[in-house]
Short mmCIF file of C-alpha atoms (C1' of nucleotides) in Angstrom, two decimals:
data_model
loop_
_atom_site.label_atom_id
_atom_site.label_comp_id
_atom_site.label_asym_id
_atom_site.label_seq_id
_atom_site.Cartn_x
_atom_site.Cartn_y
_atom_site.Cartn_z
CA UNK A 237 17.76 24.02 -8.58
CA UNK A 238 17.59 26.34 -11.37
CA UNK A 239 18.58 25.11 -14.97
CA UNK A 240 22.29 25.08 -16.05
CA UNK A 241 23.56 28.18 -17.61
CA UNK A 242 27.10 29.01 -19.02
CA UNK A 243 29.04 31.11 -16.80
CA UNK A 244 32.02 31.91 -18.83
CA UNK A 245 34.38 30.23 -21.45
CA UNK A 246 37.74 30.27 -19.96
CA UNK A 247 40.75 29.17 -21.61
CA UNK A 248 43.41 29.42 -19.05
CA UNK A 249 41.65 27.10 -16.63
CA UNK A 250 42.08 23.44 -16.17
CA UNK A 251 39.86 21.05 -14.47
CA UNK A 252 42.73 20.14 -12.01
CA UNK A 253 43.32 23.71 -11.17
CA UNK A 254 39.56 24.37 -10.66
CA UNK A 255 39.12 21.22 -8.51
CA UNK A 256 42.09 22.03 -6.30
CA UNK A 257 40.64 25.57 -5.91
CA UNK A 258 37.44 24.26 -4.53
CA UNK A 259 38.63 21.24 -2.61
CA UNK A 260 42.23 21.89 -1.91
CA UNK A 261 42.07 23.24 1.67
CA UNK A 262 41.56 26.99 1.17
CA UNK A 263 37.72 26.48 1.74
CA UNK A 264 35.72 23.56 2.98
CA UNK A 265 32.18 23.86 1.94
CA UNK A 266 32.51 22.21 -1.54
CA UNK A 267 31.82 18.50 -2.38
CA UNK A 268 32.16 16.93 -5.66
CA UNK A 269 29.05 15.68 -7.30
CA UNK A 270 30.78 13.91 -10.38
CA UNK A 271 33.96 13.81 -12.09
CA UNK A 272 33.47 17.50 -13.33
CA UNK A 273 30.87 19.13 -10.90
CA UNK A 274 31.00 20.59 -7.43
CA UNK A 275 28.21 21.64 -5.23
CA UNK A 276 28.69 24.30 -2.28
CA UNK A 277 27.70 27.45 -0.67
CA UNK A 278 29.02 30.91 0.08
CA UNK A 279 27.18 33.78 1.90
CA UNK A 280 24.23 31.60 2.29
CA UNK A 281 23.91 31.16 -1.53
CA UNK A 282 23.88 27.56 -2.84
CA UNK A 283 25.52 26.87 -6.16
CA UNK A 284 26.57 24.01 -8.33
CA UNK A 285 29.44 24.57 -10.72
CA UNK A 286 30.48 22.27 -13.67
CA UNK A 287 33.50 22.25 -15.75
CA UNK A 288 33.19 21.03 -19.36
CA UNK A 289 35.23 21.83 -22.52
CA UNK A 290 36.94 24.67 -20.95
CA UNK A 291 33.82 26.41 -20.03
CA UNK A 292 32.20 26.84 -16.37
CA UNK A 293 28.38 26.01 -16.25
CA UNK A 294 26.34 27.06 -13.08
CA UNK A 295 23.17 26.49 -11.51
CA UNK A 296 21.56 27.66 -8.18
CA UNK A 297 19.17 26.98 -5.48
CA UNK A 298 15.80 28.47 -5.84
CA UNK A 299 15.48 29.31 -2.18
CA UNK A 300 19.15 30.61 -1.69
CA UNK A 301 20.03 31.85 -5.09
CA UNK A 302 23.31 33.23 -6.35
CA UNK A 303 23.77 35.65 -9.46
CA UNK A 304 26.28 34.96 -11.87
CA UNK A 305 27.95 38.22 -10.97
CA UNK A 306 28.36 37.20 -7.56
CA UNK A 307 29.90 33.69 -8.57
CA UNK A 308 32.35 35.38 -10.72
CA UNK A 309 33.49 37.55 -8.01
CA UNK A 310 33.74 34.54 -5.58
CA UNK A 311 35.77 32.56 -8.04
CA UNK A 312 38.15 35.75 -8.86
CA UNK A 313 37.25 35.23 -12.55
CA UNK A 314 38.35 38.77 -13.19
CA UNK A 315 41.00 40.53 -15.06
CA UNK A 316 42.84 41.16 -11.90
CA UNK A 317 43.59 37.54 -11.58
CA UNK A 318 45.37 37.37 -15.04
CA UNK A 319 47.15 40.44 -13.86
CA UNK A 320 48.25 38.89 -10.60
CA UNK A 321 49.49 35.82 -12.24
CA UNK A 322 51.56 38.16 -14.73
CA UNK A 323 53.19 39.81 -11.76
CA UNK A 324 54.48 36.69 -10.30
CA UNK A 325 58.08 36.01 -10.94
CA UNK A 326 57.72 32.96 -12.83
CA UNK A 327 59.72 34.34 -15.67
CA UNK A 328 62.73 34.08 -13.45
CA UNK A 329 61.71 31.18 -11.18
CA UNK A 330 61.20 27.93 -12.86
CA UNK A 331 59.72 26.28 -9.52
CA UNK A 332 56.97 28.66 -9.65
CA UNK A 333 56.65 28.37 -13.46
CA UNK A 334 56.11 24.49 -13.23
CA UNK A 335 53.58 24.84 -10.48
CA UNK A 336 51.63 27.30 -12.68
CA UNK A 337 52.03 25.31 -15.61
CA UNK A 338 50.78 22.19 -13.93
CA UNK A 339 47.51 23.96 -12.29
CA UNK A 340 46.18 26.51 -14.87
CA UNK A 341 43.68 28.63 -13.18
CA UNK A 342 44.36 27.91 -9.55
CA UNK A 343 43.06 30.95 -7.74
CA UNK A 344 42.27 32.31 -4.21
CA UNK A 345 38.57 32.46 -3.59
CA UNK A 346 36.87 35.60 -2.01
CA UNK A 347 35.36 34.04 1.05
CA UNK A 348 33.63 35.62 4.01
CA UNK A 349 36.29 36.39 6.88
CA UNK A 350 34.04 34.94 9.70
CA UNK A 351 33.56 31.65 8.10
CA UNK A 352 37.18 31.41 6.99
CA UNK A 353 38.48 32.25 10.53
CA UNK A 354 36.24 29.47 11.97
CA UNK A 355 37.55 26.76 9.75
CA UNK A 356 41.19 27.64 10.08
CA UNK A 357 40.60 27.56 13.81
CA UNK A 358 40.05 23.98 13.33
CA UNK A 359 42.64 23.28 11.11
CA UNK A 360 45.60 22.51 13.31
CA UNK A 361 46.82 18.91 13.26
CA UNK A 362 43.83 17.89 11.01
CA UNK A 363 43.58 16.61 7.52
CA UNK A 364 41.56 18.49 5.12
CA UNK A 365 38.73 16.02 5.03
CA UNK A 366 38.70 16.16 8.82
CA UNK A 367 38.54 19.81 9.03
CA UNK A 368 35.65 19.64 6.48
CA UNK A 369 33.78 16.99 8.69
CA UNK A 370 33.96 18.65 12.15
CA UNK A 371 33.08 22.23 10.61
CA UNK A 372 29.92 20.57 8.98
CA UNK A 373 28.89 19.17 12.32
CA UNK A 374 28.88 22.55 13.82
CA UNK A 375 27.06 23.99 10.82
CA UNK A 376 24.48 21.27 10.92
CA UNK A 377 23.83 21.85 14.55
CA UNK A 378 23.68 25.50 14.89
CA UNK A 379 23.55 26.71 11.30
CA UNK A 380 20.43 27.00 8.84
CA UNK A 381 19.64 24.52 6.50
CA UNK A 382 20.24 25.78 3.05
CA UNK A 383 19.92 22.77 0.92
CA UNK A 384 20.03 19.09 1.20
CA UNK A 385 23.18 18.17 3.04
CA UNK A 386 24.34 22.09 3.08
CA UNK A 387 24.21 24.24 6.05
CA UNK A 388 25.18 27.77 6.84
CA UNK A 389 27.89 29.08 9.10
CA UNK A 390 26.10 29.97 12.38
CA UNK A 391 27.99 33.18 12.89
CA UNK A 392 30.09 34.19 15.82
CA UNK A 393 27.31 35.53 17.84
CA UNK A 394 25.64 32.25 17.81
CA UNK A 395 28.96 30.27 18.57
CA UNK A 396 29.49 32.69 21.49
CA UNK A 397 26.54 31.20 23.28
CA UNK A 398 27.69 27.35 23.04
CA UNK A 399 29.72 25.98 25.98
CA UNK A 400 33.17 24.67 25.25
CA UNK A 401 31.98 21.12 26.36
CA UNK A 402 29.19 21.11 23.90
CA UNK A 403 31.57 21.83 21.05
CA UNK A 404 33.96 19.08 22.36
CA UNK A 405 31.11 16.49 21.69
CA UNK A 406 31.17 17.63 18.13
CA UNK A 407 34.76 16.28 17.91
CA UNK A 408 36.65 19.51 18.02
CA UNK A 409 38.96 18.41 20.79
CA UNK A 410 41.12 21.02 22.16
CA UNK A 411 40.12 23.42 19.29
CA UNK A 412 36.82 23.71 21.03
CA UNK A 413 38.45 26.09 23.47
CA UNK A 414 39.71 28.05 20.59
CA UNK A 415 36.25 28.52 19.15
CA UNK A 416 34.50 29.11 22.26
CA UNK A 417 36.89 31.93 23.50
CA UNK A 418 37.36 33.35 19.90
CA UNK A 419 33.69 33.47 19.68
CA UNK A 420 33.15 35.42 22.91
CA UNK A 421 36.01 37.90 21.97
CA UNK A 422 34.26 38.83 18.73
CA UNK A 423 30.79 38.61 19.93
CA UNK A 424 31.66 41.26 22.79
CA UNK A 425 32.94 43.60 20.26
CA UNK A 426 30.58 44.93 17.56
CA UNK A 427 31.92 44.73 13.92
CA UNK A 428 35.56 43.96 15.12
CA UNK A 429 36.26 41.17 12.71
CA UNK A 430 34.64 42.93 9.61
CA UNK A 431 36.58 46.10 10.31
CA UNK A 432 39.96 44.27 10.26
CA UNK A 433 39.64 44.19 6.48
CA UNK A 434 40.03 47.99 6.35
CA UNK A 435 43.42 47.87 7.89
CA UNK A 436 46.78 47.47 6.25
CA UNK A 437 47.93 43.95 6.22
CA UNK A 438 50.39 44.18 9.05
CA UNK A 439 48.00 45.84 11.37
CA UNK A 440 45.21 43.23 10.45
CA UNK A 441 47.40 40.41 11.09
CA UNK A 442 48.34 41.92 14.56
CA UNK A 443 44.76 42.20 15.38
CA UNK A 444 43.77 38.54 14.59
CA UNK A 445 46.89 37.36 16.61
CA UNK A 446 44.97 38.61 19.68
CA UNK A 447 42.47 35.79 19.27
CA UNK A 448 42.92 32.43 21.21
CA UNK A 449 44.04 29.83 18.90
CA UNK A 450 45.12 32.07 16.28
CA UNK A 451 48.88 32.06 15.65
CA UNK A 452 50.94 33.39 12.68
CA UNK A 453 49.67 30.61 10.14
CA UNK A 454 45.99 30.69 10.89
CA UNK A 455 46.17 34.63 10.82
CA UNK A 456 47.69 34.33 7.48
CA UNK A 457 45.21 31.79 6.23
CA UNK A 458 42.23 34.03 7.36
CA UNK A 459 43.64 37.12 5.79
CA UNK A 460 44.50 35.42 2.54
CA UNK A 461 41.32 33.29 1.92
CA UNK A 462 38.99 35.54 3.93
CA UNK A 463 40.05 39.02 3.89
CA UNK A 464 41.48 39.26 0.03
CA UNK A 465 44.77 40.17 1.53
CA UNK A 466 46.77 38.55 -1.26
CA UNK A 467 50.21 39.29 0.11
CA UNK A 468 49.47 37.02 3.18
CA UNK A 469 51.80 34.00 2.93
CA UNK A 470 50.71 31.14 5.27
CA UNK A 471 53.60 28.88 6.02
CA UNK A 472 52.24 25.47 6.90
CA UNK A 473 54.25 22.23 6.95
CA UNK A 474 53.97 21.78 3.19
CA UNK A 475 55.30 25.27 2.52
CA UNK A 476 58.03 24.83 5.22
CA UNK A 477 59.12 21.86 3.14
CA UNK A 478 58.72 23.37 -0.17
CA UNK A 479 60.80 26.52 0.65
CA UNK A 480 63.48 24.62 2.05
CA UNK A 481 63.70 21.90 -0.70
CA UNK A 482 62.73 24.18 -3.58
CA UNK A 483 64.35 27.39 -2.63
CA UNK A 484 67.16 26.03 -0.44
CA UNK A 485 66.25 27.88 2.69
CA UNK A 486 67.33 25.14 5.17
CA UNK A 487 67.98 26.77 8.45
CA UNK A 488 66.00 30.04 7.95
CA UNK A 489 63.52 30.82 10.67
CA UNK A 490 59.82 31.64 10.06
CA UNK A 491 60.44 35.49 10.06
CA UNK A 492 63.28 35.01 7.43
CA UNK A 493 61.10 32.84 5.31
CA UNK A 494 58.36 35.29 5.23
CA UNK A 495 60.67 37.93 4.36
CA UNK A 496 62.00 36.15 1.59
CA UNK A 497 58.35 35.36 0.21
CA UNK A 498 57.58 39.01 0.55
CA UNK A 499 60.57 40.06 -1.37
CA UNK A 500 60.76 37.36 -3.95
CA UNK A 501 56.89 36.97 -4.66
CA UNK A 502 55.86 40.48 -3.99
CA UNK A 503 52.17 41.59 -3.32
CA UNK A 504 50.60 38.48 -4.65
CA UNK A 505 52.72 36.17 -2.60
CA UNK A 506 49.61 34.48 -1.39
CA UNK A 507 48.69 33.19 -4.82
CA UNK A 508 52.13 31.99 -5.25
CA UNK A 509 51.81 30.14 -1.94
CA UNK A 510 48.64 28.49 -3.17
CA UNK A 511 50.42 27.20 -6.27
CA UNK A 512 53.43 25.94 -4.19
CA UNK A 513 51.16 24.23 -1.62
CA UNK A 514 48.94 22.38 -4.13
CA UNK A 515 52.03 21.44 -6.21
CA UNK A 516 53.68 20.00 -3.14
CA UNK A 517 50.48 18.35 -2.09
CA UNK A 518 49.77 16.96 -5.44
CA UNK A 519 53.36 15.92 -5.88
CA UNK A 520 53.77 17.79 -9.06
CA UNK A 521 57.53 17.53 -8.65
CA UNK A 522 59.40 14.55 -9.08
CA UNK A 523 61.73 15.38 -6.24
"C1'" DT B 54 64.28 34.54 20.03
"C1'" DG B 55 64.33 29.46 19.91
"C1'" DT B 56 62.97 24.78 21.17
"C1'" DC B 57 59.74 21.27 23.07
"C1'" DG B 58 55.83 18.77 24.91
"C1'" DA B 59 50.93 18.79 25.65
"C1'" DC B 60 46.69 19.27 23.48
"C1'" DC B 61 41.78 15.98 21.18
"C1'" DT B 62 40.68 12.70 17.79
"C1'" DG B 63 40.69 10.06 13.64
"C1'" DT B 64 42.95 7.66 10.08
"C1'" DG B 65 46.09 4.63 7.93
"C1'" DA B 66 50.21 1.82 7.71
"C1'" DA B 67 52.99 -1.56 10.14
"C1'" DA C 282 44.00 -6.73 17.12
"C1'" DT C 283 47.29 -3.17 18.78
"C1'" DT C 284 50.45 0.35 18.33
"C1'" DC C 285 52.18 4.34 16.47
"C1'" DA C 286 53.12 8.25 13.59
"C1'" DC C 287 50.98 12.07 11.64
"C1'" DA C 288 47.34 15.48 10.38
"C1'" DG C 289 47.53 23.05 6.17
"C1'" DG C 290 49.30 24.76 14.65
"C1'" DT C 291 49.03 27.05 18.99
"C1'" DC C 292 50.28 27.78 23.82
"C1'" DG C 293 53.05 28.19 27.63
"C1'" DA C 294 57.37 26.78 30.13
#
DNA sequence: TGTCGACCTGTGAA
DNA sequence: ATTCACAGGTCGA
């Protein structure tokens, strides 16, 4: 590992918000190394981050290094994040205001779409630690070793060569079929997944829904966390409860809730979603 | 269009 | 020890 360096001093960031960003279920490749540090990888670059006195420090692997610019981009530490927060309707929405106040600096990471799709194909009826665990088994067996205990995403072309039964042995359960079939779909269409990012949100979502194992929720997670579509608003069980309880949307169906989210939260609805999700999960509200 | 059970497996509470 | 519900869902009837 390289020596520690200062990445940025960042006053609108809390340890909780940062921790939740890295381990709260939008990504699955980070592990805590101490009370205030985390190690993980993105795009085959290995990085350790530390949060201290409102400052982020970083160091990187010597064989798979990242630059500070790449880390800042991955973490969405840019003015556009502050602008996005500013555009959310927290001034007139006390629920959202409370979430943002409780989790300063919570953000959407800029992950790669292929790896993000893979993880969320595994996500149904699994807890966050389990998604992380079974994902890691696949990385370990078919990916490249980047660092002690850190392996790379094997890629869809590689996954397409693996029989479903072999994936089942890695504890994927019925998700093995989703991964195997999706891998074959993607591998047989050159540049199909990457080209989705050039589309408009609605069209990109429509394309992803063609994949086996990808329903509305997984499609939105993939687009929000892996495609930088910040208007995507994944509705999972937590958000479902949040919208019914906090916004009195009992009896509304999914399409109606999505419409509400789009109207009320606007083009950064996905960021709002992350605040609502984490606040609900971490029990920020007294109920 | 809306509802319901099956689908794998692990974990934690009763 | 054994059961049972539930876990950031999707699919097909």
